[in-house]
Short mmCIF file of C-alpha atoms in Angstrom, two decimals:
data_model
loop_
_atom_site.label_atom_id
_atom_site.label_comp_id
_atom_site.label_asym_id
_atom_site.label_seq_id
_atom_site.Cartn_x
_atom_site.Cartn_y
_atom_site.Cartn_z
CA MET A 667 -0.01 0.03 -0.01
CA LEU A 668 1.57 3.27 -1.26
CA SER A 669 1.77 5.76 1.72
CA TYR A 670 1.09 9.28 -0.47
CA ARG A 671 2.29 11.36 2.70
CA TYR A 672 5.60 9.30 2.38
CA THR A 673 5.82 9.66 -1.42
CA LEU A 674 5.35 13.36 -1.11
CA ARG A 675 7.83 13.64 1.75
CA GLU A 676 10.66 11.67 -0.24
CA THR A 677 9.92 13.71 -3.47
CA THR A 678 10.57 17.00 -1.34
CA GLN A 679 13.55 15.85 -0.06
CA ASN A 680 15.16 14.63 -3.22
CA LEU A 681 14.31 17.96 -4.80
CA GLN A 682 16.09 19.78 -1.81
CA ARG A 683 18.99 17.39 -1.59
CA ASN A 684 19.76 18.22 -5.39
CA LEU A 685 18.11 21.82 -5.59
CA GLN A 686 20.89 23.24 -7.97
CA LEU A 687 20.70 20.50 -10.31
CA ALA A 688 16.72 20.35 -9.80
CA THR A 689 16.79 24.29 -10.54
CA ALA A 690 18.75 23.84 -13.70
CA THR A 691 16.87 20.93 -14.69
CA ILE A 692 13.16 23.35 -14.80
CA ILE A 693 14.65 26.35 -16.13
CA THR A 694 16.16 24.20 -19.03
CA VAL A 695 12.29 22.62 -19.55
CA GLY A 696 10.93 26.42 -19.00
CA VAL A 697 13.19 27.56 -21.74
CA SER A 698 12.53 24.79 -24.22
CA LEU A 699 8.79 24.97 -23.77
CA THR A 700 9.04 28.64 -24.07
CA MET A 701 11.07 28.36 -27.42
CA PHE A 702 8.06 26.10 -28.39
CA GLY A 703 5.30 28.42 -27.34
CA GLY A 704 6.70 31.15 -28.89
CA PHE A 705 6.77 29.33 -32.00
CA SER A 706 3.37 28.03 -32.20
CA LEU A 707 1.78 31.71 -30.86
CA PHE A 708 3.64 33.81 -33.66
CA GLN A 709 2.48 30.89 -36.32
CA THR A 710 -1.09 31.57 -35.10
CA ALA A 711 -0.48 35.31 -35.00
CA VAL A 712 0.62 35.45 -38.63
CA ASP A 713 -2.28 33.14 -39.91
CA GLY A 714 -4.60 35.58 -38.59
CA ALA A 715 -2.90 38.66 -40.00
CA THR A 716 -2.68 37.24 -43.73
CA LYS A 717 -5.95 35.04 -43.56
CA ARG A 718 -7.38 38.28 -45.70
CA TRP A 719 -4.85 37.95 -48.19
CA ALA A 720 -5.89 34.17 -49.14
CA ASP A 721 -6.26 33.02 -52.79
CA GLY A 722 -4.31 35.35 -54.43
CA ILE A 723 -5.93 38.46 -53.02
CA GLU A 724 -2.90 41.12 -53.31
CA PHE A 725 -4.64 44.55 -52.41
CA VAL A 726 -7.79 45.99 -50.85
CA ILE A 727 -9.77 48.82 -51.66
CA TRP A 728 -11.32 50.12 -48.31
CA MET A 729 -14.27 52.32 -49.12
CA ASN A 730 -16.14 55.08 -46.96
CA VAL A 731 -18.75 53.67 -44.72
CA ASP A 732 -20.77 56.63 -46.20
CA THR A 733 -20.15 55.62 -49.82
CA THR A 734 -22.65 56.93 -52.34
CA GLU A 735 -24.07 54.50 -54.73
CA GLU A 736 -22.83 56.20 -57.78
CA ALA A 737 -19.47 56.29 -56.27
CA ASP A 738 -19.35 52.80 -55.47
CA LYS A 739 -20.46 51.81 -59.47
CA HIS A 740 -17.66 53.93 -60.69
CA ILE A 741 -15.37 51.41 -58.41
CA ARG A 742 -17.29 48.56 -60.20
CA ARG A 743 -16.67 49.99 -63.29
CA MET A 744 -12.86 50.45 -63.14
CA LEU A 745 -12.45 46.66 -61.49
CA GLU A 746 -14.86 45.19 -64.42
CA ASN A 747 -13.39 47.25 -67.23
CA SER A 748 -9.62 46.66 -66.24
CA PRO A 749 -7.76 43.96 -68.61
CA GLU A 750 -5.21 43.56 -65.42
CA ILE A 751 -7.64 42.17 -62.74
CA ALA A 752 -8.09 38.61 -62.26
CA ASP A 753 -11.14 38.48 -60.25
CA TRP A 754 -12.57 40.96 -57.06
CA HIS A 755 -14.59 40.24 -54.18
CA TYR A 756 -17.10 42.91 -52.49
CA LYS A 757 -17.47 42.39 -48.78
CA ASP A 758 -20.06 44.40 -47.19
CA GLN A 759 -20.16 45.79 -43.66
CA GLU A 760 -21.56 42.59 -42.41
CA GLU A 761 -19.36 40.38 -43.90
CA THR A 762 -16.38 42.39 -42.86
CA TYR A 763 -17.77 42.26 -39.25
CA LYS A 764 -17.69 38.51 -38.96
CA GLU A 765 -14.21 38.58 -40.46
CA PHE A 766 -13.07 40.91 -37.99
CA LYS A 767 -14.56 38.79 -34.91
CA GLU A 768 -12.51 35.92 -36.49
CA ILE A 769 -9.33 37.72 -36.48
CA VAL A 770 -10.03 39.37 -32.95
CA ALA A 771 -11.86 35.95 -31.65
CA GLY A 772 -11.30 35.88 -27.99
CA ASN A 773 -10.35 39.29 -27.14
CA GLU A 774 -13.87 40.45 -25.93
CA GLU A 775 -12.49 43.86 -24.88
CA ILE A 776 -12.53 44.66 -28.51
CA LEU A 777 -15.57 43.21 -29.62
CA ASP A 778 -17.68 45.02 -27.08
CA ILE A 779 -16.63 48.24 -28.62
CA VAL A 780 -16.33 47.41 -32.38
CA GLU A 781 -19.87 47.97 -33.90
CA GLN A 782 -20.42 46.39 -37.59
CA GLU A 783 -21.72 50.12 -38.73
CA ILE A 784 -18.26 51.45 -38.37
CA LEU A 785 -16.23 48.81 -40.37
CA PRO A 786 -15.79 49.79 -43.95
CA PRO A 787 -16.75 47.77 -46.76
CA SER A 788 -14.13 46.75 -49.25
CA TYR A 789 -13.22 45.14 -52.66
CA ARG A 790 -10.57 42.20 -52.18
CA VAL A 791 -8.65 42.31 -55.86
CA ALA A 792 -6.59 39.71 -57.39
CA PRO A 793 -4.67 41.09 -60.61
CA ILE A 794 -3.68 38.84 -63.17
CA ASP A 795 0.41 39.43 -62.62
CA ASN A 796 1.48 39.49 -59.28
CA ASP A 797 4.25 41.47 -59.61
CA VAL A 798 4.84 43.88 -56.83
CA ASP A 799 5.55 46.76 -59.06
CA ILE A 800 2.67 45.91 -61.05
CA VAL A 801 0.19 45.35 -58.24
CA GLN A 802 1.50 48.84 -56.74
CA GLU A 803 0.60 50.66 -59.95
CA LEU A 804 -2.66 49.00 -60.28
CA GLY A 805 -3.69 49.53 -56.85
CA ASP A 806 -2.63 53.43 -56.88
CA GLN A 807 -5.00 53.39 -59.81
CA PHE A 808 -7.89 53.20 -57.34
CA LYS A 809 -6.38 56.25 -54.78
CA GLY A 810 -8.42 59.18 -54.50
CA GLN A 811 -11.33 58.00 -56.55
CA PRO A 812 -14.35 59.22 -55.27
CA GLY A 813 -15.82 57.21 -51.91
CA VAL A 814 -12.36 55.13 -51.58
CA ARG A 815 -10.86 55.47 -48.02
CA THR A 816 -7.37 53.58 -48.44
CA VAL A 817 -5.90 50.92 -50.45
CA THR A 818 -3.81 48.18 -48.73
CA PHE A 819 -1.33 45.90 -50.53
CA ALA A 820 -0.02 42.65 -49.49
CA GLY A 821 2.53 41.29 -52.06
CA GLU A 822 6.01 41.31 -51.00
CA ALA A 823 5.27 42.64 -47.37
CA ILE A 824 3.39 39.56 -46.60
CA ARG A 825 5.48 37.12 -48.44
CA ASP A 826 8.00 38.47 -46.46
CA ILE A 827 6.38 38.38 -42.97
CA GLN A 828 5.15 34.43 -44.02
CA ASP A 829 9.02 33.83 -45.01
CA LEU A 830 10.19 35.52 -41.75
CA ALA A 831 7.68 33.50 -39.60
CA GLN A 832 8.57 30.26 -41.11
CA ARG A 833 12.33 30.94 -40.79
CA SER A 834 12.30 32.05 -37.32
CA GLY A 835 9.59 29.26 -36.51
CA ARG A 836 12.11 26.44 -37.69
CA VAL A 837 14.63 27.89 -35.40
CA LEU A 838 12.97 28.29 -32.56
CA PHE A 839 11.19 24.54 -32.97
CA ILE A 840 14.42 22.92 -33.79
CA GLY A 841 15.99 24.92 -30.38
CA SER A 842 12.99 23.76 -28.44
CA VAL A 843 13.75 19.86 -29.65
CA ILE A 844 17.27 20.19 -28.76
CA LEU A 845 16.86 21.92 -25.35
CA LEU A 846 14.12 19.40 -24.51
CA GLY A 847 16.20 16.80 -25.33
CA ALA A 848 18.65 17.99 -22.96
CA SER A 849 16.16 18.53 -20.20
CA THR A 850 15.00 14.60 -20.67
CA LEU A 851 18.78 14.03 -19.94
CA LEU A 852 18.77 16.73 -17.13
CA ILE A 853 15.87 15.05 -15.53
CA LEU A 854 17.39 11.32 -15.68
CA ASN A 855 20.87 12.67 -14.69
CA THR A 856 19.19 14.56 -11.43
CA LEU A 857 17.16 11.22 -10.41
CA ALA A 858 20.48 8.94 -11.27
CA ILE A 859 22.07 11.18 -8.29
CA ALA A 860 18.82 11.08 -6.18
CA ILE A 861 19.15 7.43 -6.36
CA SER A 862 22.91 7.24 -5.66
CA ASN A 863 22.11 9.31 -2.78
CA ARG A 864 19.61 7.00 -1.40
CA GLN A 865 21.02 3.52 -2.36
CA ARG A 866 21.64 2.38 1.19
CA GLU A 867 17.92 3.14 2.26
CA ILE A 868 16.59 1.44 -1.13
CA GLU A 869 18.21 -1.85 -0.14
CA ILE A 870 17.11 -1.66 3.31
CA MET A 871 13.28 -1.15 1.75
CA ARG A 872 13.95 -3.92 -0.65
CA ILE A 873 15.21 -6.32 2.39
CA VAL A 874 12.06 -5.48 4.38
CA GLY A 875 9.96 -6.39 1.24
CA ALA A 876 9.14 -2.78 -0.16
CA THR A 877 7.39 -2.96 -3.79
CA LYS A 878 8.87 -1.80 -6.63
CA TRP A 879 6.42 0.92 -7.18
CA PHE A 880 6.65 1.85 -3.76
CA ILE A 881 10.34 2.63 -4.18
CA ARG A 882 10.24 4.18 -7.93
CA LEU A 883 7.32 6.42 -7.41
CA PRO A 884 8.95 9.26 -5.19
CA PHE A 885 11.58 9.58 -8.17
CA MET A 886 9.13 9.48 -10.82
CA LEU A 887 7.00 11.85 -9.10
CA GLU A 888 10.32 14.20 -8.43
CA GLY A 889 10.82 14.17 -12.51
CA LEU A 890 7.27 15.03 -13.12
CA VAL A 891 7.55 18.05 -10.50
CA GLN A 892 10.30 19.40 -12.21
CA GLY A 893 8.79 18.94 -15.69
CA VAL A 894 5.45 20.96 -14.21
CA LEU A 895 7.18 23.63 -12.94
CA GLY A 896 9.51 24.21 -16.19
CA ALA A 897 5.78 24.25 -17.81
CA ALA A 898 4.46 26.77 -15.56
CA ILE A 899 7.72 29.34 -16.28
CA ALA A 900 6.71 28.39 -20.11
CA MET A 901 3.11 29.37 -19.60
CA VAL A 902 3.55 32.64 -17.69
CA SER A 903 6.11 33.38 -20.57
CA ASN A 904 3.71 32.64 -23.70
CA MET A 905 1.10 35.14 -21.84
CA LEU A 906 3.72 37.96 -21.26
CA LEU A 907 4.68 37.04 -24.81
CA ARG A 908 1.19 37.56 -26.48
CA THR A 909 0.41 40.66 -23.90
CA TYR A 910 3.95 42.82 -24.54
CA VAL A 911 4.67 41.78 -27.96
CA ILE A 912 2.56 40.14 -30.12
CA ASP A 913 -0.39 42.37 -29.56
CA ARG A 914 1.47 45.41 -29.71
CA PHE A 915 2.27 44.60 -33.15
CA GLY A 916 -1.18 43.82 -33.84
CA GLN A 917 -1.98 47.65 -32.05
CA THR A 918 0.21 49.63 -34.30
CA ASP A 919 -1.14 51.80 -36.77
CA ALA A 920 2.36 52.07 -38.84
CA ILE A 921 1.88 48.48 -40.00
CA GLN A 922 -1.80 47.70 -41.45
CA LEU A 923 -1.03 44.61 -42.89
CA LEU A 924 -0.17 43.25 -39.19
CA SER A 925 -4.20 44.42 -37.84
CA GLY A 926 -5.09 40.74 -37.73
CA PHE A 927 -1.51 39.68 -35.94
CA LYS A 928 -3.08 38.54 -32.81
CA VAL A 929 -3.56 35.35 -30.52
CA SER A 930 -6.77 34.74 -28.97
CA ASP A 931 -7.46 33.29 -25.74
CA ALA A 932 -8.25 30.22 -27.05
CA ALA A 933 -5.33 29.81 -28.72
CA LEU A 934 -3.26 30.70 -26.00
CA LEU A 935 -5.05 27.98 -24.34
CA ARG A 936 -4.58 25.36 -26.58
CA THR A 937 -1.06 26.45 -26.68
CA ASN A 938 -0.13 26.46 -22.86
CA LEU A 939 -1.93 22.94 -22.59
CA THR A 940 0.15 21.35 -25.26
CA VAL A 941 3.11 23.01 -23.30
CA LEU A 942 1.93 21.20 -20.31
CA ILE A 943 1.42 17.95 -22.09
CA ILE A 944 4.69 18.18 -23.74
CA ALA A 945 6.31 18.49 -20.20
CA VAL A 946 4.56 15.61 -18.70
CA ILE A 947 5.70 13.46 -21.55
CA VAL A 948 9.44 14.36 -20.97
CA SER A 949 9.63 14.30 -17.64
CA VAL A 950 7.93 10.67 -17.87
CA ILE A 951 10.47 9.58 -20.36
CA GLY A 952 13.26 11.01 -18.09
CA SER A 953 12.20 9.70 -15.12
CA GLY A 954 10.89 6.33 -16.26
CA PHE A 955 14.54 5.54 -18.03
CA ALA A 956 16.01 6.82 -14.64
CA VAL A 957 14.16 4.29 -12.43
CA THR A 958 14.73 1.42 -14.79
CA ILE A 959 18.36 2.13 -15.61
CA TYR A 960 19.21 2.86 -11.90
CA LEU A 961 16.93 0.61 -9.84
CA ASP A 962 15.76 -2.36 -11.81
CA ASP A 963 19.51 -3.03 -12.64
CA ASP A 964 20.22 -3.37 -9.12
CA ASN A 965 17.64 -6.27 -8.14
#
């Protein structure tokens, strides 16, 4: 019969005995999972920012909310008569509001203050030729036209953002995998030292008939605690990353293309749950190997 009080006491004492190594392990786990979480959050934010530019759309003509029917028809004639435009799609205020809600999903504070009536309708335009200079020249033709509020371009800027996100993501992902491997080895090494320090006690417990799991459990729980504490560091870091970095990008007026660069509460929760699951897996693997190698071999 396992004693939970005994298990918790032994786990705490083991952590205290190897405090420096345990701390190093927790920090390593935390850093590796923070890198993984950062990769996941930035990828989510980039997907949100570039969502409106899917299907080959290279620029958006934003109309004024109070655009007259005559001005709107003029823009439609320009679009229909241009041989350089492959396709275009009109989004009214209702569609724009639906898109807006998808982009800022989870940010109830923003949804509470933004109403459908203040969002402008728009034309999403896909040119035949996606060359940046040609798209810029084509979009400039609509600037200053009656009823046009502004023209926003995607082109090379969006591709650069996606490319940078992919490159950065690969670096963060590879770095997190390497550090997670190091974390697993650190957990294994920490438990190996803990087992070695208590070898005489373990032998006595075996002599008096203690079960294998009675001996194993405090060490495995020690590894789990290290992993979970590391995950806690990463989860707090992810929340700070969203609040002080990612959300600041989305709020800037200087880069209109990043207006959708946000991470919803749901996406943050999914990332943090994934981080916690990975931490548990890493700690179970490390502690499992440790007790198998350094306890079972002595049977």
